[in-house]
Coordinates of C-alpha atoms in Angstrom, one line a residue:
Chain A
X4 CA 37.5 -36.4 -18.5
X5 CA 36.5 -39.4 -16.0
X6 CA 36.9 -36.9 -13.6
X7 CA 34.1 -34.6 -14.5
X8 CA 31.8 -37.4 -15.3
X9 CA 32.7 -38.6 -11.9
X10 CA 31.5 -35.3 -10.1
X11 CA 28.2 -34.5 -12.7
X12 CA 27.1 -37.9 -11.6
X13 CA 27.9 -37.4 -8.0
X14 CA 26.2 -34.2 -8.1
X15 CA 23.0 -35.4 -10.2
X16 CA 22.5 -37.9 -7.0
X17 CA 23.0 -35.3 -4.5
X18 CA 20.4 -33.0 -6.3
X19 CA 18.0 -36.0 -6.2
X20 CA 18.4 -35.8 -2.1
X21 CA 18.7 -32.1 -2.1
X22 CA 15.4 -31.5 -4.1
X23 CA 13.7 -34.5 -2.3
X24 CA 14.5 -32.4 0.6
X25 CA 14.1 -28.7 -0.6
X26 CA 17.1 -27.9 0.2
X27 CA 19.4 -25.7 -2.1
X28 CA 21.9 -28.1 -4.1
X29 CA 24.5 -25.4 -4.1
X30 CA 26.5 -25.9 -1.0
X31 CA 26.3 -29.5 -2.0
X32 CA 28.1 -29.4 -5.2
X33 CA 30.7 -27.2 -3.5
X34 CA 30.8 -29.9 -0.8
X35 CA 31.2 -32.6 -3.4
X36 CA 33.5 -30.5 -4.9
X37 CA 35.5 -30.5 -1.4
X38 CA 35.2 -34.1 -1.0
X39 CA 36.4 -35.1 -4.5
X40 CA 39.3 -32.6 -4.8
X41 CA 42.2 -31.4 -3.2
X42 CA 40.8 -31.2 0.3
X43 CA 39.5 -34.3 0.2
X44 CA 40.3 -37.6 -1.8
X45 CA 42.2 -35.6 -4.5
X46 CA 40.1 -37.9 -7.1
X47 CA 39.4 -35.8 -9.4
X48 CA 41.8 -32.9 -10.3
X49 CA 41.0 -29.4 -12.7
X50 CA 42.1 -29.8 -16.6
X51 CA 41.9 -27.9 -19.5
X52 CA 38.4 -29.5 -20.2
X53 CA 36.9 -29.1 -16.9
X54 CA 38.5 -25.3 -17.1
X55 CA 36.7 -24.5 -20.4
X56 CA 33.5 -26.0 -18.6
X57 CA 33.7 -24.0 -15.8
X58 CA 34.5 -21.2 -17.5
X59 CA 31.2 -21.8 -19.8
X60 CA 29.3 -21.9 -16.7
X61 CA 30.3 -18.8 -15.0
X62 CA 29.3 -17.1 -18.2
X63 CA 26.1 -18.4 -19.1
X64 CA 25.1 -17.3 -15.1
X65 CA 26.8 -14.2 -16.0
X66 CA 24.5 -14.0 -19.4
X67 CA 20.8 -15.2 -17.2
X68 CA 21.7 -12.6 -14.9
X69 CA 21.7 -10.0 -17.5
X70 CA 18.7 -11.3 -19.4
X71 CA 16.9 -10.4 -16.2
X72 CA 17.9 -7.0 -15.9
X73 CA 15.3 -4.6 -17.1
X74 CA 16.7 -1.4 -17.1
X75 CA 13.5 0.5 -16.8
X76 CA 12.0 -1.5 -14.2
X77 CA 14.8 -0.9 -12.3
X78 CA 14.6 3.0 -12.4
X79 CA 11.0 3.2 -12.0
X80 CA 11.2 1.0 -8.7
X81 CA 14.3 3.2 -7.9
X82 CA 13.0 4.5 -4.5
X83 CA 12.1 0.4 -3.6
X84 CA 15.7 -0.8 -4.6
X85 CA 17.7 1.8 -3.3
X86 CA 17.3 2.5 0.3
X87 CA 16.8 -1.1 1.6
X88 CA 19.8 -1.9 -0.6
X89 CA 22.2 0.9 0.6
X90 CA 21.3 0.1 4.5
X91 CA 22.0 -4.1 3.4
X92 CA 25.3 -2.9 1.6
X93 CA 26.3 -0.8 4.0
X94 CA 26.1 -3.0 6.9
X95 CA 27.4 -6.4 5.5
X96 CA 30.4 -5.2 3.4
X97 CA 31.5 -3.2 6.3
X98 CA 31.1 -6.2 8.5
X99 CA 32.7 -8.4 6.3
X100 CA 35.6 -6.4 5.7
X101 CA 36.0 -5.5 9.3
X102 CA 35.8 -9.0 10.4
X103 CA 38.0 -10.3 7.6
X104 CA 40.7 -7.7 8.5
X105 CA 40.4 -8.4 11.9
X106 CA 41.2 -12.0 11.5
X107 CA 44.0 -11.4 9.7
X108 CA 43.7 -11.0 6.1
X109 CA 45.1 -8.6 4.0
X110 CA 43.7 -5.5 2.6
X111 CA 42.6 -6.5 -1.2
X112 CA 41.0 -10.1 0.4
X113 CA 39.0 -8.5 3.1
X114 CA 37.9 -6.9 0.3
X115 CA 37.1 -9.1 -1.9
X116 CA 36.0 -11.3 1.4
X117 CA 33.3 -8.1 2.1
X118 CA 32.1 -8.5 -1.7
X119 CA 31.3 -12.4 -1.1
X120 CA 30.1 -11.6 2.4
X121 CA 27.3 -8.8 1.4
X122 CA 26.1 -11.1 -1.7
X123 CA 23.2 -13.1 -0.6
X124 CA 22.1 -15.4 -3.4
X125 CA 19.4 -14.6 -5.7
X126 CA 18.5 -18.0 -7.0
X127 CA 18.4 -19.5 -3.0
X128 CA 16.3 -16.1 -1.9
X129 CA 13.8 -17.0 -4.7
X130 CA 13.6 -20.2 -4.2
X131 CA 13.3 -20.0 -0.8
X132 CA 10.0 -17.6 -1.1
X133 CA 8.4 -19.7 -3.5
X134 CA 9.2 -23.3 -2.3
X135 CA 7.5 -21.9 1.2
X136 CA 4.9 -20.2 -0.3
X137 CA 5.8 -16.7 1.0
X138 CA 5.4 -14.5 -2.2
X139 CA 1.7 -13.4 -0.2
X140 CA 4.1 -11.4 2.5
X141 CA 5.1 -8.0 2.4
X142 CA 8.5 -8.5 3.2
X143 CA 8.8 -10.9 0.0
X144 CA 8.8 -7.4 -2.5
X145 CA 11.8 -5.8 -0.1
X146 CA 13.0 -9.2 -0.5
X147 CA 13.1 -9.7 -4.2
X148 CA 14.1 -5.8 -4.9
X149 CA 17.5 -6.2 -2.2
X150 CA 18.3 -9.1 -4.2
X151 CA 18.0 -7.1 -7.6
X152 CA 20.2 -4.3 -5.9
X153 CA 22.8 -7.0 -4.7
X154 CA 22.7 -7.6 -8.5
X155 CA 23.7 -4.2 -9.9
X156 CA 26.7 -4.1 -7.6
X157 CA 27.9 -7.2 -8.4
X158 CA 27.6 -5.7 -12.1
X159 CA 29.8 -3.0 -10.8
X160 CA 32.5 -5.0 -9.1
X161 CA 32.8 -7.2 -12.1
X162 CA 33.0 -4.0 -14.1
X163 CA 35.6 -2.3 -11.8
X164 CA 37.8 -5.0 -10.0
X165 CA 39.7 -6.3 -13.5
X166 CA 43.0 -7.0 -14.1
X167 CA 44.7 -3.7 -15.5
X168 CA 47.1 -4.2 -18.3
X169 CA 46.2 -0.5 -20.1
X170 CA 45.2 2.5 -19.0
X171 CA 41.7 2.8 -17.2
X172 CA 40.4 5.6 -19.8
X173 CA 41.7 3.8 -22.9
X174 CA 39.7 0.3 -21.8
X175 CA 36.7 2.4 -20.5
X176 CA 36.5 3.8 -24.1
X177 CA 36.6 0.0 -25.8
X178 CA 34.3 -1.0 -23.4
X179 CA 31.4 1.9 -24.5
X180 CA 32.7 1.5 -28.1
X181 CA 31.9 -2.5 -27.5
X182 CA 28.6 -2.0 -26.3
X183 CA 26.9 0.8 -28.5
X184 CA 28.7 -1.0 -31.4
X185 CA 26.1 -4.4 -29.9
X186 CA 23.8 -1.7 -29.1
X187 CA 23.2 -0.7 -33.4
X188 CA 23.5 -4.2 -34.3
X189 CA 21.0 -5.6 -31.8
X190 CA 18.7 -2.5 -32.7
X191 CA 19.3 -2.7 -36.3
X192 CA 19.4 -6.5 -36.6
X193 CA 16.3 -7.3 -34.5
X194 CA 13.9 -8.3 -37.5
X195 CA 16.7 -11.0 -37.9
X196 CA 17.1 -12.1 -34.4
X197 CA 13.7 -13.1 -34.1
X198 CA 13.5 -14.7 -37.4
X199 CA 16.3 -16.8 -36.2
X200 CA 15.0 -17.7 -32.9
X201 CA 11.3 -18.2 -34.5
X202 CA 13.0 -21.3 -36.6
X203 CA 12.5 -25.0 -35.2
X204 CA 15.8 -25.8 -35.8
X205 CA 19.3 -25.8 -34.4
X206 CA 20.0 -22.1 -35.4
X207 CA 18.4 -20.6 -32.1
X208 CA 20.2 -23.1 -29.4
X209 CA 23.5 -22.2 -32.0
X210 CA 23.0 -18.3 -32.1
X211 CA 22.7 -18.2 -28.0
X212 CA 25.4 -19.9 -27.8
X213 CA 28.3 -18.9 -30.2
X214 CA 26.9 -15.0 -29.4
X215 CA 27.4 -16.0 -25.8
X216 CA 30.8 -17.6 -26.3
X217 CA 31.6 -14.5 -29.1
X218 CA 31.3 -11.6 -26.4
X219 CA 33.3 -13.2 -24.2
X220 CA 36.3 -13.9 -26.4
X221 CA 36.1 -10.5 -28.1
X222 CA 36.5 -9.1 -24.4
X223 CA 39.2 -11.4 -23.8
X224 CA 41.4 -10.4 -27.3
X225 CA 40.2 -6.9 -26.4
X226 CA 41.3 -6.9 -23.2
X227 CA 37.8 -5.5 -21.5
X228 CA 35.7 -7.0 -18.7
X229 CA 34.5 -9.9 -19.9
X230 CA 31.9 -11.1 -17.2
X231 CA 30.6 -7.5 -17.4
X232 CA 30.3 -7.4 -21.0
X233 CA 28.5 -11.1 -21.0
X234 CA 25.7 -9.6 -18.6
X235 CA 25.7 -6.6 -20.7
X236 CA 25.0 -8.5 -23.7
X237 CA 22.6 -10.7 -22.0
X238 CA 20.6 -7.2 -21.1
X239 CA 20.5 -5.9 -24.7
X240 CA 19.7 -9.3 -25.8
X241 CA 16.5 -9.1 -23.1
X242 CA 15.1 -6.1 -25.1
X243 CA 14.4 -8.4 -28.0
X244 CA 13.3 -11.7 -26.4
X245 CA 14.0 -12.3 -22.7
X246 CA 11.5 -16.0 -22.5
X247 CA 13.5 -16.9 -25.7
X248 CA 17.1 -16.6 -25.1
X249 CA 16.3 -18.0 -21.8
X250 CA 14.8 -21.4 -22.7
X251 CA 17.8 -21.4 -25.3
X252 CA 20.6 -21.0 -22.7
X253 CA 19.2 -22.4 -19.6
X254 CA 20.3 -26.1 -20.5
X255 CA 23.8 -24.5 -21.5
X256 CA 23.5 -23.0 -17.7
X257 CA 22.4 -25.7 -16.0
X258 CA 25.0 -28.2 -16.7
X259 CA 28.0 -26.7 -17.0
X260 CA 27.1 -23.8 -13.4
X261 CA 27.0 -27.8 -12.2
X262 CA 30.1 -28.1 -13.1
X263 CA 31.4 -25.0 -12.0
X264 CA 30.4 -25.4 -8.7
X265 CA 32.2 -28.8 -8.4
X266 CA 35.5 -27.7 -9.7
X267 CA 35.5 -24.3 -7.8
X268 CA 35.0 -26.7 -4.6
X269 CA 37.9 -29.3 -6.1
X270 CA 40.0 -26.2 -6.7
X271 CA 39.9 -25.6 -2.8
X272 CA 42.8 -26.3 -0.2
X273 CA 40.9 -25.8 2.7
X274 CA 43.7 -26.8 4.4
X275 CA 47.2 -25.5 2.8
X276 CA 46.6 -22.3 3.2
X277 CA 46.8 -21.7 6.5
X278 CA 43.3 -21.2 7.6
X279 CA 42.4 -22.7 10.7
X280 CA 39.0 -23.9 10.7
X281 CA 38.0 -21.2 14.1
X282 CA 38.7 -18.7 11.1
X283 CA 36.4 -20.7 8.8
X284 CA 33.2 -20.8 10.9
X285 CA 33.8 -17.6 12.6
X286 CA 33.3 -15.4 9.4
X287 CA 30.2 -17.8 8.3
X288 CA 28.8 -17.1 11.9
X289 CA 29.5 -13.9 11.8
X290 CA 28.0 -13.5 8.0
X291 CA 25.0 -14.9 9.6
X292 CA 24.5 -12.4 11.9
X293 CA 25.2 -9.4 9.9
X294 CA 22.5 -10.3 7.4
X295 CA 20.6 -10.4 10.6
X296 CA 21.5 -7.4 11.6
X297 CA 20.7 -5.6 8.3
X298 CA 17.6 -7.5 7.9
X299 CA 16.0 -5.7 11.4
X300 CA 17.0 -2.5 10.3
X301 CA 15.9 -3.0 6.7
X302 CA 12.4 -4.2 8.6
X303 CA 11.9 -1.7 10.8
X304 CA 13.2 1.0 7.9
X305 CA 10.5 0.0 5.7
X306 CA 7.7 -2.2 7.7
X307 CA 8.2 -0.7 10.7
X308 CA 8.4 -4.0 12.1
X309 CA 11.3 -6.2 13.6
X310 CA 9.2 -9.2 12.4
X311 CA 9.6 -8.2 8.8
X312 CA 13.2 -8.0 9.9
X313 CA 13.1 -11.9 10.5
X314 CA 11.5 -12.7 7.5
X315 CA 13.7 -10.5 5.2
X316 CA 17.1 -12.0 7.2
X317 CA 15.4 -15.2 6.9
X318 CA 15.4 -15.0 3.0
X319 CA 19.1 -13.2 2.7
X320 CA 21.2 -15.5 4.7
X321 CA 22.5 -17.7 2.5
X322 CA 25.3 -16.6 0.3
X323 CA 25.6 -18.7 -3.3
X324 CA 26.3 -18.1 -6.7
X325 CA 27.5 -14.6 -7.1
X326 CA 30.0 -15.2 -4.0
X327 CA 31.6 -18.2 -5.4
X328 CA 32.1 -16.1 -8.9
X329 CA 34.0 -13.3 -7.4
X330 CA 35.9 -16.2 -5.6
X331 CA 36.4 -17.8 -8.3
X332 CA 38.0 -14.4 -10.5
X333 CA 39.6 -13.0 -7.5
X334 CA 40.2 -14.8 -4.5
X335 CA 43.4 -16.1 -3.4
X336 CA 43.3 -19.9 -1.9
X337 CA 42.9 -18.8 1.4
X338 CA 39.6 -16.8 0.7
X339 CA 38.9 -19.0 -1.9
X340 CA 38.5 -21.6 1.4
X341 CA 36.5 -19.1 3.3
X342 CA 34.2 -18.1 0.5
X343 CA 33.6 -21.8 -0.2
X344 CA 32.9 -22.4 3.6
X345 CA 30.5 -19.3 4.2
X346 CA 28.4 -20.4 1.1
X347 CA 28.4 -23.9 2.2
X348 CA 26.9 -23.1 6.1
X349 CA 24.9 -20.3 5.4
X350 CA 23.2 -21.4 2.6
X351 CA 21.8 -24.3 5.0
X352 CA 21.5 -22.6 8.0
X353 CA 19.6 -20.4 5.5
X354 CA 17.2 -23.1 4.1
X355 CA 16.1 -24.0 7.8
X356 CA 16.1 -20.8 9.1
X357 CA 13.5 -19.5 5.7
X358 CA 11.8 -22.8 6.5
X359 CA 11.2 -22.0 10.2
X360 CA 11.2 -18.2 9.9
X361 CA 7.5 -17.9 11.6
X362 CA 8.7 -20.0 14.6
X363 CA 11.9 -18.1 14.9
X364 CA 10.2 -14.7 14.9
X365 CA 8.1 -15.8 17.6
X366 CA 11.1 -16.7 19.6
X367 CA 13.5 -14.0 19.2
X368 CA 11.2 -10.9 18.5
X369 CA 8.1 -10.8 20.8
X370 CA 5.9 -8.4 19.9
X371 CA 4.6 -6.1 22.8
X372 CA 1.3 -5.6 21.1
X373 CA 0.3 -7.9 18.9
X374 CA -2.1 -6.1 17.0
X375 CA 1.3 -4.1 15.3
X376 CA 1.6 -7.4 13.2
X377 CA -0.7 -8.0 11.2
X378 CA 1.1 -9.5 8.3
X379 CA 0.5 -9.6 4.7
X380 CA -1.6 -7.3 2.7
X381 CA -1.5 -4.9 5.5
X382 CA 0.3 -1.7 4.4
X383 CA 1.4 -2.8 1.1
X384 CA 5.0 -0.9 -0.2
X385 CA 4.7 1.5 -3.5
Chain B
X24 CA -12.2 -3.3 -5.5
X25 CA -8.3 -2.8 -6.2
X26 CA -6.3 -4.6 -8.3
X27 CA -2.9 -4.2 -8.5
X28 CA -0.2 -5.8 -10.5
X29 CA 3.5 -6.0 -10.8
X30 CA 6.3 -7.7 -11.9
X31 CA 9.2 -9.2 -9.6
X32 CA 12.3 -10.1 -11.1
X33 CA 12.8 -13.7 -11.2
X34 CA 9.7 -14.7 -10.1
X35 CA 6.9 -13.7 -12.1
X36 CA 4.3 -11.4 -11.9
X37 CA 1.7 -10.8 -9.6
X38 CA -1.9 -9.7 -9.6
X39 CA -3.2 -8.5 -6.3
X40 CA -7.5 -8.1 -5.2
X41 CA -8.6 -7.0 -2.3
X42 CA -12.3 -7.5 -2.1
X43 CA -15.3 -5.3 -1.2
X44 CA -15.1 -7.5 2.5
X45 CA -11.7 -6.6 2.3
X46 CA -10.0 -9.9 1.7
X47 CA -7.3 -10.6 -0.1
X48 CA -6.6 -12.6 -3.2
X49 CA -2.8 -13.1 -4.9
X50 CA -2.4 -14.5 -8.2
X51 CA 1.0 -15.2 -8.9
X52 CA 2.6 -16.5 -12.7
X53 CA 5.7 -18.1 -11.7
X54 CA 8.6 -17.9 -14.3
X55 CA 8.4 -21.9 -14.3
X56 CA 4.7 -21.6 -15.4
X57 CA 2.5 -22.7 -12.4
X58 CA 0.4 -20.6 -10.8
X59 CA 0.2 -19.8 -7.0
X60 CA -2.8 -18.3 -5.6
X61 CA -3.0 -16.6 -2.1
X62 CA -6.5 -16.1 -0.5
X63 CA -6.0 -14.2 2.9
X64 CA -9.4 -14.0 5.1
X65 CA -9.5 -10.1 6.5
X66 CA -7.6 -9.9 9.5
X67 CA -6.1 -13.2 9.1
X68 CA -2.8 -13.4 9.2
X69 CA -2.0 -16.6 7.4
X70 CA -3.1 -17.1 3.8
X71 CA -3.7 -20.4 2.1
X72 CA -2.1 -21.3 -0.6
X73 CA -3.0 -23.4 -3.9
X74 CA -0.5 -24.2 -6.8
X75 CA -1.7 -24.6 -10.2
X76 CA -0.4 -26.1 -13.2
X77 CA -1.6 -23.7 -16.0
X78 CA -4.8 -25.8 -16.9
X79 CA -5.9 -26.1 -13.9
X80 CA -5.6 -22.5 -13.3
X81 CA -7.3 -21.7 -17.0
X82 CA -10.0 -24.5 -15.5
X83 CA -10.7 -22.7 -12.2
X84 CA -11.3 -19.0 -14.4
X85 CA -13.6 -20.8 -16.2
X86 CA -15.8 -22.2 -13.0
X87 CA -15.5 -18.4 -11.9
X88 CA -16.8 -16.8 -15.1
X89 CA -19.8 -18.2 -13.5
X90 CA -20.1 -21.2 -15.9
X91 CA -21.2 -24.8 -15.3
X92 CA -19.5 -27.6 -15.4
X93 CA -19.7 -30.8 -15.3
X94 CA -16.9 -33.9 -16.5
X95 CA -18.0 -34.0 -20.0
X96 CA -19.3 -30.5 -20.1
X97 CA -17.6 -27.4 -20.1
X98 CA -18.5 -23.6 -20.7
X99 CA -17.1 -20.6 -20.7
X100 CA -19.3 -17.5 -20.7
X101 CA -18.1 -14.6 -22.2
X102 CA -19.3 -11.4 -21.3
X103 CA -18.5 -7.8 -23.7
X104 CA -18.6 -4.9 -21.2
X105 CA -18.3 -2.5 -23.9
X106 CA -21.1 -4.1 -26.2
X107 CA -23.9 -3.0 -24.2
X108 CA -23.4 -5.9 -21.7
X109 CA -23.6 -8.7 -24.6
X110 CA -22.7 -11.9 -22.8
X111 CA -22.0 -15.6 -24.9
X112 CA -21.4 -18.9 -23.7
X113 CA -19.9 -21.4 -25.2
X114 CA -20.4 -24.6 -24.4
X115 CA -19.6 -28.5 -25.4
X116 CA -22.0 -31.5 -25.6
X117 CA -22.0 -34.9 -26.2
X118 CA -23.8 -36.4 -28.9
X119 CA -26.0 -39.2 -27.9
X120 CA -27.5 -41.7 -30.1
X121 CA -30.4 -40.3 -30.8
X122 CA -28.6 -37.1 -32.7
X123 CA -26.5 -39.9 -34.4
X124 CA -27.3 -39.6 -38.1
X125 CA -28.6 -36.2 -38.4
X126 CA -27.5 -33.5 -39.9
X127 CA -27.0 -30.1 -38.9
X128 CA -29.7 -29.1 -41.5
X129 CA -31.7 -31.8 -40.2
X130 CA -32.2 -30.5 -36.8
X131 CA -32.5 -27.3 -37.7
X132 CA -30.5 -26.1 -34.8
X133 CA -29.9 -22.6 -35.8
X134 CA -33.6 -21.9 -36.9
X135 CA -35.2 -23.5 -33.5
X136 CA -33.2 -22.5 -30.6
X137 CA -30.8 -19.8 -31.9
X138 CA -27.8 -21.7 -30.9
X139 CA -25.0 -22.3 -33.7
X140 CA -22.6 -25.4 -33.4
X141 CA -19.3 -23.7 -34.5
X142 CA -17.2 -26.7 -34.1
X143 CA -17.1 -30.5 -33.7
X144 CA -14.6 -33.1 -32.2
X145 CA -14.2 -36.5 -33.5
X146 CA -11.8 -38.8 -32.4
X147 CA -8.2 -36.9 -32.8
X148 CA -10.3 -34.2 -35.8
X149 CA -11.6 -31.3 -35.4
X150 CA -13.9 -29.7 -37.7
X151 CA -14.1 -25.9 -37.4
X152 CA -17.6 -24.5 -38.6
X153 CA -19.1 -27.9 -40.2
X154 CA -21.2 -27.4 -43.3
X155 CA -24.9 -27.6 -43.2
X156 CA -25.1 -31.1 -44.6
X157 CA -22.7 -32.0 -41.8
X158 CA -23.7 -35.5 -40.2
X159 CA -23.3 -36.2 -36.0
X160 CA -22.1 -39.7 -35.2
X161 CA -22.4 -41.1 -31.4
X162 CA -19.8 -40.2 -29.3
X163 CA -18.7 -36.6 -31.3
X164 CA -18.1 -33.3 -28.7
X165 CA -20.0 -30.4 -30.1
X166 CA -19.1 -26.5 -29.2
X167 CA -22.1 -24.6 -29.2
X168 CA -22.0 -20.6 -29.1
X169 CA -25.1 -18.7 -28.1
X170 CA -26.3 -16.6 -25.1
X171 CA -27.6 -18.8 -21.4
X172 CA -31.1 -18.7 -22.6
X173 CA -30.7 -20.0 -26.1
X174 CA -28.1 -22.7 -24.9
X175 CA -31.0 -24.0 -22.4
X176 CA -33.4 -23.9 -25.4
X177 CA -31.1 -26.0 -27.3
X178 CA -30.8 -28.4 -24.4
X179 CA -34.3 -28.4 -23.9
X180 CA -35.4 -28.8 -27.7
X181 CA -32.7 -30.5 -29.6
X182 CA -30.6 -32.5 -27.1
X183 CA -33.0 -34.6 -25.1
X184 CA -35.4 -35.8 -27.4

């Protein structure tokens, strides 16, 4: 119990600095996770408290996620989402997986090493165009759509990659049995859901919460996906009241993904496992330069332009959230280690690099006519 | 003239104008409630870029209805497209001594100028539609509905005096 107190406190000062300095507090947590844990000090160890935490905060990011996923939005911008997404999946996974296998790993991690690898984070990429006032750019749609097609496969590898302990077809058929069963109640029950989350009361804060906490453990007795069905939930849920459920969960969210964060980095042996640290900074180094990579071709796919390229790597290179979760469900120590390490230096080669992106551009793309660039509101996407 | 508007997951929604001189003008609603506004000169490349908290944005559409404003005195105009081009302002005063005492019957605002008072403000009240017999102290903001010419009137006529 001191333990977690310890790290929230820890990490409320570094997200003091962090903010003071836009700079995303994720790495941070995950480095004061390092520092405090098992790499580090070994101060402050998991428990069954800080477990349930954690576990609370991987679902309620699980549960956001999905209360941003509009289903028809997404098919109507289909032709947006889908081609810039495929070229960024195809590229980084194969990148990652390649360079994980090559440096030694074994089949199932390089996989999972690939997953983390091609997942740049949403909440950094968003950030990012905000904080330095880029939503004007063309690029910033690709941008935002990429991330929302990074989303969906995340929903599929948390829907596919699960521990087995029945038959696929007999847990496929709980699953859709799960969700049209939500499906009626949520369509039947909505009168009541908004008259519940109309009240001034605690009954809102308490029905997000216990539904949240509900789906989950009904996954777990039922033995079906549970991060899948959360975000699942939190999608039917967005067809009633999306700005509601949100304000309800978001303090649930914000705390305890804190304390996810910290524990996944106190979890971490950097150092048991038998990773040397050339290993470490070679697959962030080489995650930098696949998004890189991608980015150009994704630029000159869609803008015709390498300097859209720049812009869009500029926004995808830091890895976050969604690569720590599938490090957290399915990584081994030793990924665990390289996961944690990737999201840490990308994410702040990321912040400078989104910061800088103009200057950058100018450096490593020079344009042979510069009339070709004229930037925003030139040419606008769909 | 073409505006064009969409929604971006997990960042808000965006209105986008591109003028008749071919400029451009972005009007973002971020999901934590500000406001971002892009202006981009033609052929510029960089825009600027203005934040707004939600009253100052609701502030700034005001000053571009075309209304006047001053620190005490605000208007909105109001113009019906549909209603063969009918266009109100409303606008708030401050009432001076001189209108201390009087009532609305008194003055005989509606009858003069055309102008009706359709609310008052006084201290932390506000009295929606005050009846005839209604009396203005020093110091109480007025609303007053009516169209540009009428307002003027009742600037003219009942205000200074």
């Amino acid at each position: 119990m001191q333990g977690i107190v310890l790290a929230l406190f820890i990490c409320m000062l570094l997200a003091l600095v962090t903010k003071r300095f836009s700079l995303p507090t994720i790495p941070f947590y995950i480095l004061a996770g390092l520092v405090l844990g098992k790499s580090g000090l070994d101060l402050v160890g998991a428990d069954q408290i800080s477990a349930f935490l954690t576990h609370l905060g991987l679902i309620f990011l699980l549960f956001f996620m999905g209360l941003e996923i509009k289903p028809d939005r997404i098919w109507h911008n289909q032709s947006a989402i889908v081609s810039s997404g495929l070229i960024d999946l195809n590229i980084n996974a194969l990148i990652g997986f390649v360079a994980a296998y090559a440096l030694g790993f074994p089949l199932f991690d390089a996989v999972i090493i690939a997953a983390a690898f091609f997942i740049s984070s949403t909440a950094m990429a968003v950030t990012s165009l905000v904080e330095n006032r880029k939503l004007l750019m063309k690029e910033s749609e690709t941008i935002v759509w990429l991330m929302v097609f990074e989303d969906i496969v995340v929903i599929l590898i948390l829907a596919l990659i699960t521990p087995q302990t029945e038959h696929p077809g007999i847990m496929l058929a709980k699953t859709v049995a799960v969700l049209l069963l939500l499906y009626a109640l949520i369509r039947f029950g909505k009168e009541q859901i908004i008259w519940v989350l109309r009240r001034d009361d605690e009954l809102p804060v308490l029905l997000t919460f216990s539904a949240v906490l509900g789906i989950s453990a009904l996954s777990v007795y039922l033995g079906i996906p549970e991060s899948f069905m959360v975000i699942a939930f939190g999608t039917l849920l967005g067809t009633i009241d999306p700005v509601s459920f949100e304000v309800q969960s978001r303090p649930f969210k914000d705390v305890f993904l804190v304390v996810f964060f910290v524990f996944f980095g106190i979890s971490v042996n950097l150092f048991s496992a038998g990773i040397s640290l050339t290993v470490l900074i070679a697959v962030s180094v080489v995650a930098i330069l696949s998004k890189y990579l991608s980015g150009i071709v994704i630029g000159n796919y869609i803008h015709r332009s390498s300097r859209s390229g720049i812009e869009i790597w500029a926004n995808t290179i830091g890895r976050g959230e969604f690569s720590i979760v599938i490090a957290a469900l399915y990584a081994s120590d030793a990924v665990s280690g390289t996961i944690a390490c990737m999201v840490i230096i990308t994410s702040i080669v990321g912040a400078f690099v989104a910061k800088y992106s103009e200057k950058i551009g100018e450096v490593l793309i020079r344009p042979k006519n510069p009339d070709l660039f004229i930037r925003p509101g030139k040419g606008q996407q769909g | 003239m073409a505006l064009r508007s969409v929604t971006l997951p997990g960042i808000g929604t965006k209105y986008e104008l591109e003028t008749e001189k071919k400029d451009t003008i972005a009007v973002f609603f971020l999901k934590n409630g500000n406001i971002q506004m892009y202006t981009l000169q033609h052929e510029s490349q960089i825009p600027s870029v203005a934040e707004l908290s939600p009253q100052e944005a609701r502030r700034l559409g005001a000053i571009l209805t075309g209304a006047i404003m001053e620190a005490d005195r605000e208007s909105v105009e109001i113009a019906f497209s549909a209603l063969s081009d009918l266009r109100l302002s409303l606008h708030t005063y401050v009432i001076g001594r001189d209108m201390a005492g009087k009532s609305l019957s008194d003055l005989q605002i509606r009858a003069k100028t055309g102008v009706t008072i359709i609310a008052v403000s006084r201290g932390e009240n506000n009295i929606v539609n005050p009846p005839a017999d209604f009396e203005f102290k020093e110091g109480d903001a007025v609303v007053a509905i009516g169209e540009t010419d009428q307002l003027k009137n009742f600037e003219r006529e009942i205000m200074v005096k």
